[in-house]
Amino acid sequence: MKIRNALVATTALCAASTAYATDLEVTHWWTSGGEAAAVAEFAEAFNATEGNTWVDGAIAGGGGVARGVIVSRILGGDPMHATQLNHGRQAEELVEAGLMLDLTDVATEGGWRDIVHPVSLLDSCTLDGKIYCVPVNIHSWQWIWLSHKAYADAGVPVPANWDEFVASAPALREAGKVPLAMGQQSWQSAGAFGVMNVAIGGLDLWTKVNVDKDAEAAASPEMLKVFKAAADAREFAVGSNVSDWNLATAMVINGEAGGQIMGDWAQGEFAVAEQVAGVDYTCLPGLGVNEIISTAGDAFYFPKQDDPEIEAAQKELAKLLLSKEVQVDFNLKKGSLPVRGDIDLSAANDCMKKGLEILAAGNIMPGGDQVLSPDTSGQIEDLMVEFWNDTSITAEDAQSRYAEIIANAD
């Protein structure tokens, strides 16, 4: 009888545990080695909370592919429970349509406005005074990564700025290296162009074009200098026959390429390859010309669900993503900067420390996702990948088309 009662009690306990277990499907596009290691920190922390399980919904193909899948599912009535997007304007229409969970109560309770730095990251999650996403990192495009091995093989010093990089390209070619590794996806071409815009054209010009939508500035002689630099850069990238960004990063890691213009998420790949900043590779913020950090990055949104238990778990995950320990563990693996200004990152590598110093000095700018609509960003990406891969398109022709896009930007 005692055995029977024990079995009944055990069965009831298991049933109760199952009833209150909450699985959250979380979609994201973090599929490279460094990215997978970073997102595993989120999953591990959530799985350690009572009764919750992170159901990973990684989408291969990069952010452009993933965003299409994510938006399609939400609009199609098959929403995931949480999803990565870039904070800014990408989810604006979904929020306006009432499809995203309001996190204002969680943010108020957690004092997010006091701990998120810069606070503009939280502003990018805010619409009509309500907060709809959790910023989890600061990812800046404003970097070039340089291979010590490639330059040693070529017998020339590692460059300290863009002009030195340009001057080193012939020696790299002579040594059988690709001067500039560049993946073939449109967002990579557009991102690299944006970095050159800030480094060569200056922040004031970038602001006039991207924030003010000034078509005259986009058509100016100063902007033509940026397009001519981009035309040089596409010559440096000839022979970089890869598609994904992390494969281009691998060319730098292996010493097959001199450098790569890529966001600081590239650090995750160097970490997985056990390479050391300052020993195996060099990082130059702002191409060594204008040291500045763009405050773009990743955020998590939570599509609305008609289920109180799911909503409670969503809010629990939202709190967890901004906790001190999770912010440290995730960002050290991701190579990004934390959004909290009150955590210890003494374990950061030299490149990450450079970024933290620039951030602390207030040398920041908004990311493209914060100032341009997805439609405008898509048009620029299409133009840039075409320009990058078709050398018959002159700098002048590309600039003319670009100025037209800016003239009609929203």
mmCIF file of C-alpha atoms in Angstrom:
data_model
loop_
_atom_site.group_PDB
_atom_site.id
_atom_site.type_symbol
_atom_site.label_atom_id
_atom_site.label_comp_id
_atom_site.label_asym_id
_atom_site.label_seq_id
_atom_site.Cartn_x
_atom_site.Cartn_y
_atom_site.Cartn_z
ATOM 1 C CA MET A 1 0.000 0.000 0.000
ATOM 2 C CA LYS A 2 2.861 2.329 0.886
ATOM 3 C CA ILE A 3 4.501 1.555 -2.446
ATOM 4 C CA ARG A 4 1.284 2.309 -4.311
ATOM 5 C CA ASN A 5 0.855 5.620 -2.474
ATOM 6 C CA ALA A 6 4.462 6.556 -3.214
ATOM 7 C CA LEU A 7 3.952 5.852 -6.910
ATOM 8 C CA VAL A 8 0.784 7.927 -6.957
ATOM 9 C CA ALA A 9 2.555 10.808 -5.203
ATOM 10 C CA THR A 10 5.520 10.615 -7.581
ATOM 11 C CA THR A 11 3.236 10.566 -10.618
ATOM 12 C CA ALA A 12 1.293 13.561 -9.305
ATOM 13 C CA LEU A 13 4.531 15.492 -8.657
ATOM 14 C CA CYS A 14 5.801 14.787 -12.186
ATOM 15 C CA ALA A 15 2.473 15.848 -13.663
ATOM 16 C CA ALA A 16 2.537 19.070 -11.675
ATOM 17 C CA SER A 17 6.115 19.800 -12.761
ATOM 18 C CA THR A 18 5.193 19.187 -16.388
ATOM 19 C CA ALA A 19 2.149 21.409 -16.109
ATOM 20 C CA TYR A 20 4.209 24.335 -14.880
ATOM 21 C CA ALA A 21 7.219 23.782 -17.123
ATOM 22 C CA THR A 22 7.473 26.581 -19.673
ATOM 23 C CA ASP A 23 9.275 26.146 -22.970
ATOM 24 C CA LEU A 24 10.176 29.328 -24.811
ATOM 25 C CA GLU A 25 11.116 29.134 -28.471
ATOM 26 C CA VAL A 26 13.804 31.757 -29.062
ATOM 27 C CA THR A 27 14.785 32.661 -32.619
ATOM 28 C CA HIS A 28 18.082 34.324 -33.567
ATOM 29 C CA TRP A 29 20.715 34.293 -36.323
ATOM 30 C CA TRP A 30 23.759 33.542 -34.171
ATOM 31 C CA THR A 31 25.146 30.458 -35.889
ATOM 32 C CA SER A 32 28.930 31.008 -36.242
ATOM 33 C CA GLY A 33 31.289 29.466 -33.705
ATOM 34 C CA GLY A 34 31.703 32.588 -31.591
ATOM 35 C CA GLU A 35 28.024 33.494 -31.823
ATOM 36 C CA ALA A 36 26.887 30.004 -30.823
ATOM 37 C CA ALA A 37 29.184 30.067 -27.798
ATOM 38 C CA ALA A 38 27.717 33.414 -26.746
ATOM 39 C CA VAL A 39 24.032 32.573 -27.149
ATOM 40 C CA ALA A 40 24.635 29.359 -25.195
ATOM 41 C CA GLU A 41 25.258 31.595 -22.167
ATOM 42 C CA PHE A 42 21.716 32.966 -22.457
ATOM 43 C CA ALA A 43 20.264 29.491 -22.874
ATOM 44 C CA GLU A 44 22.190 28.048 -19.930
ATOM 45 C CA ALA A 45 21.148 30.868 -17.623
ATOM 46 C CA PHE A 46 17.462 30.567 -18.586
ATOM 47 C CA ASN A 47 17.473 26.797 -18.263
ATOM 48 C CA ALA A 48 18.826 27.218 -14.730
ATOM 49 C CA THR A 49 15.673 29.094 -13.697
ATOM 50 C CA GLU A 50 12.964 26.927 -12.206
ATOM 51 C CA GLY A 51 10.638 25.291 -14.710
ATOM 52 C CA ASN A 52 11.888 27.131 -17.799
ATOM 53 C CA THR A 53 13.495 25.784 -20.957
ATOM 54 C CA TRP A 54 15.156 27.672 -23.811
ATOM 55 C CA VAL A 55 14.111 26.024 -27.088
ATOM 56 C CA ASP A 56 16.710 27.203 -29.556
ATOM 57 C CA GLY A 57 15.450 28.448 -32.921
ATOM 58 C CA ALA A 58 18.671 29.424 -34.681
ATOM 59 C CA ILE A 59 18.111 30.550 -38.279
ATOM 60 C CA ALA A 60 21.061 30.129 -40.629
ATOM 61 C CA GLY A 61 21.907 32.626 -43.337
ATOM 62 C CA GLY A 62 22.561 35.803 -41.373
ATOM 63 C CA GLY A 63 20.370 38.635 -40.175
ATOM 64 C CA GLY A 64 18.872 39.486 -43.562
ATOM 65 C CA VAL A 65 17.500 35.972 -44.043
ATOM 66 C CA ALA A 66 16.514 35.540 -40.422
ATOM 67 C CA ARG A 67 14.616 38.814 -40.166
ATOM 68 C CA GLY A 68 12.471 37.808 -43.117
ATOM 69 C CA VAL A 69 11.597 34.500 -41.461
ATOM 70 C CA ILE A 70 10.969 36.157 -38.090
ATOM 71 C CA VAL A 71 8.671 38.859 -39.435
ATOM 72 C CA SER A 72 6.838 36.388 -41.676
ATOM 73 C CA ARG A 73 6.088 34.082 -38.762
ATOM 74 C CA ILE A 74 4.849 36.890 -36.531
ATOM 75 C CA LEU A 75 2.614 38.377 -39.213
ATOM 76 C CA GLY A 76 1.450 34.892 -40.220
ATOM 77 C CA GLY A 77 0.117 34.085 -36.767
ATOM 78 C CA ASP A 78 2.884 31.649 -35.825
ATOM 79 C CA PRO A 79 4.988 33.793 -33.484
ATOM 80 C CA MET A 80 7.955 32.516 -31.568
ATOM 81 C CA HIS A 81 8.107 33.405 -27.879
ATOM 82 C CA ALA A 82 11.196 35.609 -28.080
ATOM 83 C CA THR A 83 13.364 36.789 -30.917
ATOM 84 C CA GLN A 84 16.583 38.630 -31.600
ATOM 85 C CA LEU A 85 16.350 41.751 -33.728
ATOM 86 C CA ASN A 86 18.496 44.861 -33.872
ATOM 87 C CA HIS A 87 17.155 47.598 -31.643
ATOM 88 C CA GLY A 88 16.032 50.546 -33.656
ATOM 89 C CA ARG A 89 13.482 50.692 -36.438
ATOM 90 C CA GLN A 90 13.426 47.047 -37.565
ATOM 91 C CA ALA A 91 10.453 46.112 -35.382
ATOM 92 C CA GLU A 92 8.712 49.484 -35.545
ATOM 93 C CA GLU A 93 5.785 48.318 -37.676
ATOM 94 C CA LEU A 94 5.325 45.133 -35.600
ATOM 95 C CA VAL A 95 5.122 47.215 -32.436
ATOM 96 C CA GLU A 96 2.702 49.667 -34.047
ATOM 97 C CA ALA A 97 0.511 46.726 -35.067
ATOM 98 C CA GLY A 98 0.255 45.641 -31.431
ATOM 99 C CA LEU A 99 2.114 42.375 -31.955
ATOM 100 C CA MET A 100 4.885 42.841 -29.383
ATOM 101 C CA LEU A 101 4.705 42.471 -25.608
ATOM 102 C CA ASP A 102 4.919 45.691 -23.595
ATOM 103 C CA LEU A 103 7.854 45.370 -21.170
ATOM 104 C CA THR A 104 7.444 48.733 -19.465
ATOM 105 C CA ASP A 105 6.545 47.175 -16.092
ATOM 106 C CA VAL A 106 9.643 44.963 -16.175
ATOM 107 C CA ALA A 107 11.863 47.877 -17.199
ATOM 108 C CA THR A 108 10.462 50.119 -14.465
ATOM 109 C CA GLU A 109 10.881 47.466 -11.794
ATOM 110 C CA GLY A 110 14.455 46.765 -12.925
ATOM 111 C CA GLY A 111 15.437 50.425 -13.224
ATOM 112 C CA TRP A 112 16.577 49.911 -16.812
ATOM 113 C CA ARG A 113 16.779 53.636 -17.517
ATOM 114 C CA ASP A 114 19.400 53.967 -14.781
ATOM 115 C CA ILE A 115 21.559 50.995 -15.809
ATOM 116 C CA VAL A 116 21.418 50.929 -19.628
ATOM 117 C CA HIS A 117 24.311 52.933 -21.060
ATOM 118 C CA PRO A 118 24.008 54.841 -23.255
ATOM 119 C CA VAL A 119 20.326 55.354 -22.540
ATOM 120 C CA SER A 120 19.732 55.884 -26.275
ATOM 121 C CA LEU A 121 19.739 52.083 -26.547
ATOM 122 C CA LEU A 122 16.644 51.959 -24.384
ATOM 123 C CA ASP A 123 15.134 54.852 -26.328
ATOM 124 C CA SER A 124 15.476 52.690 -29.444
ATOM 125 C CA CYS A 125 13.271 50.115 -27.713
ATOM 126 C CA THR A 126 10.674 52.733 -26.820
ATOM 127 C CA LEU A 127 7.590 53.788 -28.759
ATOM 128 C CA ASP A 128 4.984 56.192 -27.428
ATOM 129 C CA GLY A 129 6.557 55.995 -23.983
ATOM 130 C CA LYS A 130 6.396 52.200 -23.745
ATOM 131 C CA ILE A 131 9.352 49.800 -23.837
ATOM 132 C CA TYR A 132 9.128 46.811 -26.157
ATOM 133 C CA CYS A 133 12.584 45.240 -26.199
ATOM 134 C CA VAL A 134 15.631 44.385 -24.113
ATOM 135 C CA PRO A 135 18.948 45.694 -25.475
ATOM 136 C CA VAL A 136 21.600 43.070 -24.722
ATOM 137 C CA ASN A 137 24.797 44.451 -26.240
ATOM 138 C CA ILE A 138 26.495 47.218 -28.139
ATOM 139 C CA HIS A 139 27.837 46.050 -31.466
ATOM 140 C CA SER A 140 29.839 48.562 -33.435
ATOM 141 C CA TRP A 141 30.670 48.219 -37.112
ATOM 142 C CA GLN A 142 33.556 50.656 -36.770
ATOM 143 C CA TRP A 143 36.512 48.228 -36.877
ATOM 144 C CA ILE A 144 39.112 46.718 -39.168
ATOM 145 C CA TRP A 145 40.818 43.475 -38.108
ATOM 146 C CA LEU A 146 44.378 42.811 -39.280
ATOM 147 C CA SER A 147 46.295 39.524 -39.469
ATOM 148 C CA HIS A 148 49.804 39.605 -38.021
ATOM 149 C CA LYS A 149 50.689 36.444 -39.947
ATOM 150 C CA ALA A 150 49.663 37.907 -43.300
ATOM 151 C CA TYR A 151 51.790 41.001 -42.768
ATOM 152 C CA ALA A 152 54.751 39.020 -41.471
ATOM 153 C CA ASP A 153 54.583 36.792 -44.564
ATOM 154 C CA ALA A 154 54.450 39.907 -46.755
ATOM 155 C CA GLY A 155 57.367 41.481 -44.921
ATOM 156 C CA VAL A 156 55.608 44.736 -44.102
ATOM 157 C CA PRO A 157 54.496 46.252 -40.775
ATOM 158 C CA VAL A 158 50.954 45.884 -39.554
ATOM 159 C CA PRO A 159 49.144 49.125 -40.556
ATOM 160 C CA ALA A 160 48.122 51.670 -37.947
ATOM 161 C CA ASN A 161 45.466 53.377 -40.090
ATOM 162 C CA TRP A 162 43.573 53.196 -43.373
ATOM 163 C CA ASP A 163 46.214 55.026 -45.425
ATOM 164 C CA GLU A 164 48.865 52.549 -44.298
ATOM 165 C CA PHE A 165 46.505 49.701 -45.089
ATOM 166 C CA VAL A 166 46.039 51.023 -48.638
ATOM 167 C CA ALA A 167 49.811 51.399 -49.035
ATOM 168 C CA SER A 168 50.380 47.805 -47.852
ATOM 169 C CA ALA A 169 47.997 46.213 -50.387
ATOM 170 C CA PRO A 170 50.576 45.684 -53.196
ATOM 171 C CA ALA A 171 52.963 43.871 -50.854
ATOM 172 C CA LEU A 172 50.154 41.609 -49.689
ATOM 173 C CA ARG A 173 49.221 40.788 -53.285
ATOM 174 C CA GLU A 174 52.853 40.034 -54.062
ATOM 175 C CA ALA A 175 52.902 37.596 -51.144
ATOM 176 C CA GLY A 176 49.790 35.818 -52.446
ATOM 177 C CA LYS A 177 47.444 37.340 -49.884
ATOM 178 C CA VAL A 178 44.036 38.939 -50.378
ATOM 179 C CA PRO A 179 44.410 42.444 -48.944
ATOM 180 C CA LEU A 180 40.797 42.745 -47.799
ATOM 181 C CA ALA A 181 38.554 39.795 -46.955
ATOM 182 C CA MET A 182 34.938 40.508 -47.889
ATOM 183 C CA GLY A 183 31.926 38.217 -47.873
ATOM 184 C CA GLN A 184 29.451 38.455 -50.718
ATOM 185 C CA GLN A 185 26.322 39.235 -48.717
ATOM 186 C CA SER A 186 24.808 42.684 -49.204
ATOM 187 C CA TRP A 187 24.804 43.684 -45.545
ATOM 188 C CA GLN A 188 28.570 43.184 -45.404
ATOM 189 C CA SER A 189 29.191 45.487 -48.355
ATOM 190 C CA ALA A 190 26.876 48.155 -46.942
ATOM 191 C CA GLY A 191 28.394 47.858 -43.485
ATOM 192 C CA ALA A 192 31.957 48.248 -44.754
ATOM 193 C CA PHE A 193 30.878 51.267 -46.783
ATOM 194 C CA GLY A 194 29.358 52.837 -43.675
ATOM 195 C CA VAL A 195 32.642 52.404 -41.804
ATOM 196 C CA MET A 196 34.546 54.101 -44.634
ATOM 197 C CA ASN A 197 31.955 56.879 -44.675
ATOM 198 C CA VAL A 198 32.704 57.737 -41.041
ATOM 199 C CA ALA A 199 36.487 57.234 -41.251
ATOM 200 C CA ILE A 200 37.078 59.063 -44.531
ATOM 201 C CA GLY A 201 34.132 61.429 -44.822
ATOM 202 C CA GLY A 202 33.823 62.199 -41.120
ATOM 203 C CA LEU A 203 30.990 61.942 -38.640
ATOM 204 C CA ASP A 204 29.403 65.258 -39.649
ATOM 205 C CA LEU A 205 28.989 64.060 -43.226
ATOM 206 C CA TRP A 206 27.639 60.690 -42.082
ATOM 207 C CA THR A 207 25.119 62.469 -39.854
ATOM 208 C CA LYS A 208 23.926 64.798 -42.609
ATOM 209 C CA VAL A 209 23.331 61.852 -44.929
ATOM 210 C CA ASN A 210 21.960 59.202 -42.558
ATOM 211 C CA VAL A 211 20.228 61.205 -39.849
ATOM 212 C CA ASP A 212 19.185 64.363 -41.709
ATOM 213 C CA LYS A 213 18.600 62.514 -45.014
ATOM 214 C CA ASP A 214 20.436 65.315 -46.809
ATOM 215 C CA ALA A 215 20.581 64.358 -50.491
ATOM 216 C CA GLU A 216 22.907 67.261 -51.305
ATOM 217 C CA ALA A 217 25.441 65.961 -48.787
ATOM 218 C CA ALA A 218 25.085 62.491 -50.310
ATOM 219 C CA ALA A 219 25.927 63.986 -53.722
ATOM 220 C CA SER A 220 28.791 66.158 -52.435
ATOM 221 C CA PRO A 221 32.495 66.026 -53.405
ATOM 222 C CA GLU A 222 33.263 64.890 -49.848
ATOM 223 C CA MET A 223 31.003 61.889 -50.323
ATOM 224 C CA LEU A 224 32.635 61.127 -53.659
ATOM 225 C CA LYS A 225 35.919 60.626 -51.792
ATOM 226 C CA VAL A 226 34.204 57.904 -49.773
ATOM 227 C CA PHE A 227 32.936 56.193 -52.921
ATOM 228 C CA LYS A 228 36.398 56.317 -54.481
ATOM 229 C CA ALA A 229 37.850 54.725 -51.336
ATOM 230 C CA ALA A 230 35.182 52.032 -51.615
ATOM 231 C CA ALA A 231 36.175 51.478 -55.252
ATOM 232 C CA ASP A 232 39.766 50.935 -54.088
ATOM 233 C CA ALA A 233 38.556 48.593 -51.371
ATOM 234 C CA ARG A 234 36.646 46.412 -53.833
ATOM 235 C CA GLU A 235 39.896 45.963 -55.769
ATOM 236 C CA PHE A 236 41.599 44.878 -52.555
ATOM 237 C CA ALA A 237 38.833 42.292 -52.051
ATOM 238 C CA VAL A 238 39.298 40.551 -55.412
ATOM 239 C CA GLY A 239 39.935 36.877 -54.696
ATOM 240 C CA SER A 240 37.928 36.896 -51.474
ATOM 241 C CA ASN A 241 35.586 34.210 -52.743
ATOM 242 C CA VAL A 242 33.504 33.570 -49.634
ATOM 243 C CA SER A 243 29.930 34.397 -48.764
ATOM 244 C CA ASP A 244 29.503 34.371 -44.987
ATOM 245 C CA TRP A 245 31.188 37.020 -42.850
ATOM 246 C CA ASN A 246 32.765 34.474 -40.507
ATOM 247 C CA LEU A 247 34.453 32.758 -43.452
ATOM 248 C CA ALA A 248 35.997 36.108 -44.344
ATOM 249 C CA THR A 249 37.095 36.450 -40.721
ATOM 250 C CA ALA A 250 38.652 32.976 -40.986
ATOM 251 C CA MET A 251 40.784 34.237 -43.883
ATOM 252 C CA VAL A 252 42.248 36.849 -41.526
ATOM 253 C CA ILE A 253 42.668 34.317 -38.735
ATOM 254 C CA ASN A 254 44.512 31.920 -41.077
ATOM 255 C CA GLY A 255 46.712 34.647 -42.542
ATOM 256 C CA GLU A 256 45.174 34.333 -46.000
ATOM 257 C CA ALA A 257 43.957 37.944 -45.924
ATOM 258 C CA GLY A 258 45.466 41.110 -44.563
ATOM 259 C CA GLY A 259 42.333 42.494 -42.999
ATOM 260 C CA GLN A 260 38.569 42.640 -42.782
ATOM 261 C CA ILE A 261 36.234 45.556 -42.127
ATOM 262 C CA MET A 262 33.686 43.991 -39.825
ATOM 263 C CA GLY A 263 31.849 44.664 -36.590
ATOM 264 C CA ASP A 264 33.232 43.681 -33.226
ATOM 265 C CA TRP A 265 31.344 40.386 -33.334
ATOM 266 C CA ALA A 266 34.400 39.175 -35.267
ATOM 267 C CA GLN A 267 36.143 38.982 -31.881
ATOM 268 C CA GLY A 268 34.106 35.907 -31.060
ATOM 269 C CA GLU A 269 35.702 34.076 -34.004
ATOM 270 C CA PHE A 270 39.225 35.085 -32.940
ATOM 271 C CA ALA A 271 38.408 33.842 -29.425
ATOM 272 C CA VAL A 272 37.193 30.453 -30.675
ATOM 273 C CA ALA A 273 40.423 30.177 -32.720
ATOM 274 C CA GLU A 274 42.364 30.964 -29.509
ATOM 275 C CA GLN A 275 44.029 33.991 -31.076
ATOM 276 C CA VAL A 276 45.178 36.839 -28.857
ATOM 277 C CA ALA A 277 44.560 40.522 -29.557
ATOM 278 C CA GLY A 278 47.843 42.376 -29.992
ATOM 279 C CA VAL A 279 49.721 39.129 -30.597
ATOM 280 C CA ASP A 280 47.930 37.376 -33.453
ATOM 281 C CA TYR A 281 45.783 40.224 -34.715
ATOM 282 C CA THR A 282 45.325 43.970 -34.433
ATOM 283 C CA CYS A 283 42.048 45.869 -34.219
ATOM 284 C CA LEU A 284 41.684 49.456 -35.388
ATOM 285 C CA PRO A 285 38.510 51.311 -34.356
ATOM 286 C CA GLY A 286 37.414 53.785 -36.985
ATOM 287 C CA LEU A 287 39.998 52.346 -39.379
ATOM 288 C CA GLY A 288 42.619 54.011 -37.186
ATOM 289 C CA VAL A 289 41.347 57.416 -38.337
ATOM 290 C CA ASN A 290 38.251 58.333 -36.312
ATOM 291 C CA GLU A 291 38.004 56.353 -33.085
ATOM 292 C CA ILE A 292 34.291 56.112 -32.499
ATOM 293 C CA ILE A 293 31.781 53.447 -31.489
ATOM 294 C CA SER A 294 28.380 53.089 -33.112
ATOM 295 C CA THR A 295 25.708 52.142 -30.605
ATOM 296 C CA ALA A 296 23.987 49.579 -32.754
ATOM 297 C CA GLY A 297 23.482 46.126 -31.345
ATOM 298 C CA ASP A 298 21.097 43.329 -30.595
ATOM 299 C CA ALA A 299 17.886 43.293 -28.631
ATOM 300 C CA PHE A 300 15.227 40.753 -27.780
ATOM 301 C CA TYR A 301 11.558 41.292 -28.509
ATOM 302 C CA PHE A 302 8.731 39.140 -27.211
ATOM 303 C CA PRO A 303 5.785 38.560 -29.578
ATOM 304 C CA LYS A 304 2.454 38.610 -27.759
ATOM 305 C CA GLN A 305 1.025 35.262 -26.657
ATOM 306 C CA ASP A 306 -2.463 34.444 -25.415
ATOM 307 C CA ASP A 307 -1.086 32.517 -22.450
ATOM 308 C CA PRO A 308 -0.379 34.003 -18.980
ATOM 309 C CA GLU A 309 2.273 31.368 -18.162
ATOM 310 C CA ILE A 310 4.146 32.051 -21.393
ATOM 311 C CA GLU A 311 3.981 35.787 -20.769
ATOM 312 C CA ALA A 312 5.352 35.326 -17.247
ATOM 313 C CA ALA A 313 8.272 33.291 -18.630
ATOM 314 C CA GLN A 314 8.884 35.911 -21.320
ATOM 315 C CA LYS A 315 9.205 38.604 -18.668
ATOM 316 C CA GLU A 316 11.471 36.390 -16.592
ATOM 317 C CA LEU A 317 13.783 35.972 -19.593
ATOM 318 C CA ALA A 318 13.674 39.725 -20.216
ATOM 319 C CA LYS A 319 14.909 40.368 -16.664
ATOM 320 C CA LEU A 320 17.604 37.720 -16.960
ATOM 321 C CA LEU A 321 19.090 39.146 -20.153
ATOM 322 C CA LEU A 322 20.004 42.356 -18.328
ATOM 323 C CA SER A 323 21.312 40.739 -15.153
ATOM 324 C CA LYS A 324 24.943 41.526 -14.308
ATOM 325 C CA GLU A 325 26.267 37.972 -14.519
ATOM 326 C CA VAL A 326 24.561 37.184 -17.818
ATOM 327 C CA GLN A 327 25.714 40.480 -19.351
ATOM 328 C CA VAL A 328 29.333 39.638 -18.493
ATOM 329 C CA ASP A 329 29.245 35.998 -19.624
ATOM 330 C CA PHE A 330 27.453 36.717 -22.895
ATOM 331 C CA ASN A 331 29.441 39.748 -24.008
ATOM 332 C CA LEU A 332 32.840 38.241 -23.220
ATOM 333 C CA LYS A 333 31.970 35.393 -25.608
ATOM 334 C CA LYS A 334 30.282 37.616 -28.196
ATOM 335 C CA GLY A 335 32.999 40.258 -28.396
ATOM 336 C CA SER A 336 30.393 42.978 -27.933
ATOM 337 C CA LEU A 337 30.188 45.663 -25.266
ATOM 338 C CA PRO A 338 27.662 45.302 -22.445
ATOM 339 C CA VAL A 339 24.698 47.637 -22.200
ATOM 340 C CA ARG A 340 25.144 47.908 -18.442
ATOM 341 C CA GLY A 341 27.618 50.515 -17.284
ATOM 342 C CA ASP A 342 28.028 49.016 -13.816
ATOM 343 C CA ILE A 343 29.691 45.647 -14.412
ATOM 344 C CA ASP A 344 33.273 44.394 -14.133
ATOM 345 C CA LEU A 345 34.897 43.480 -17.442
ATOM 346 C CA SER A 346 38.489 43.131 -16.257
ATOM 347 C CA ALA A 347 38.651 39.843 -18.205
ATOM 348 C CA ALA A 348 38.076 41.669 -21.512
ATOM 349 C CA ASN A 349 40.759 41.451 -24.203
ATOM 350 C CA ASP A 350 42.706 44.434 -25.537
ATOM 351 C CA CYS A 351 40.267 45.145 -28.368
ATOM 352 C CA MET A 352 37.248 45.033 -26.099
ATOM 353 C CA LYS A 353 39.028 47.370 -23.669
ATOM 354 C CA LYS A 354 39.648 49.810 -26.537
ATOM 355 C CA GLY A 355 35.930 49.805 -27.227
ATOM 356 C CA LEU A 356 35.090 50.336 -23.562
ATOM 357 C CA GLU A 357 37.487 53.302 -23.381
ATOM 358 C CA ILE A 358 35.921 54.903 -26.456
ATOM 359 C CA LEU A 359 32.449 54.311 -25.017
ATOM 360 C CA ALA A 360 33.458 55.778 -21.642
ATOM 361 C CA ALA A 361 34.829 58.869 -23.385
ATOM 362 C CA GLY A 362 31.442 59.388 -25.028
ATOM 363 C CA ASN A 363 32.750 59.040 -28.577
ATOM 364 C CA ILE A 364 29.587 57.394 -29.852
ATOM 365 C CA MET A 365 27.249 57.584 -32.827
ATOM 366 C CA PRO A 366 23.939 55.899 -33.622
ATOM 367 C CA GLY A 367 23.870 52.729 -35.676
ATOM 368 C CA GLY A 368 22.309 52.656 -39.115
ATOM 369 C CA ASP A 369 19.398 50.561 -37.832
ATOM 370 C CA GLN A 370 18.542 53.362 -35.418
ATOM 371 C CA VAL A 371 18.215 56.063 -38.084
ATOM 372 C CA LEU A 372 17.211 54.349 -41.340
ATOM 373 C CA SER A 373 14.053 52.376 -42.054
ATOM 374 C CA PRO A 374 14.390 48.723 -43.115
ATOM 375 C CA ASP A 375 13.270 49.722 -46.623
ATOM 376 C CA THR A 376 15.979 52.383 -46.996
ATOM 377 C CA SER A 377 18.615 50.097 -45.491
ATOM 378 C CA GLY A 378 17.620 47.376 -47.949
ATOM 379 C CA GLN A 379 17.969 49.704 -50.929
ATOM 380 C CA ILE A 380 21.449 50.757 -49.806
ATOM 381 C CA GLU A 381 22.483 47.141 -49.263
ATOM 382 C CA ASP A 382 21.317 46.206 -52.766
ATOM 383 C CA LEU A 383 23.268 49.091 -54.282
ATOM 384 C CA MET A 384 26.423 48.350 -52.329
ATOM 385 C CA VAL A 385 26.611 44.653 -53.121
ATOM 386 C CA GLU A 386 26.084 45.461 -56.798
ATOM 387 C CA PHE A 387 28.785 48.154 -56.695
ATOM 388 C CA TRP A 388 31.171 45.892 -54.804
ATOM 389 C CA ASN A 389 30.826 43.050 -57.281
ATOM 390 C CA ASP A 390 30.575 44.941 -60.573
ATOM 391 C CA THR A 391 33.694 46.983 -61.318
ATOM 392 C CA SER A 392 31.995 48.566 -64.343
ATOM 393 C CA ILE A 393 29.960 50.699 -61.934
ATOM 394 C CA THR A 394 32.025 53.813 -61.298
ATOM 395 C CA ALA A 395 32.230 55.653 -58.007
ATOM 396 C CA GLU A 396 30.339 58.540 -59.624
ATOM 397 C CA ASP A 397 27.532 56.288 -60.875
ATOM 398 C CA ALA A 398 27.140 54.613 -57.498
ATOM 399 C CA GLN A 399 27.099 57.955 -55.719
ATOM 400 C CA SER A 400 24.359 59.255 -58.000
ATOM 401 C CA ARG A 401 22.151 56.259 -57.239
ATOM 402 C CA TYR A 402 22.947 56.551 -53.543
ATOM 403 C CA ALA A 403 21.963 60.226 -53.435
ATOM 404 C CA GLU A 404 18.619 59.322 -54.999
ATOM 405 C CA ILE A 405 17.989 56.707 -52.302
ATOM 406 C CA ILE A 406 18.782 59.257 -49.582
ATOM 407 C CA ALA A 407 16.508 61.842 -51.233
ATOM 408 C CA ASN A 408 13.586 59.416 -50.848
ATOM 409 C CA ALA A 409 14.634 57.922 -47.507
ATOM 410 C CA ASP A 410 12.255 57.667 -44.593
#
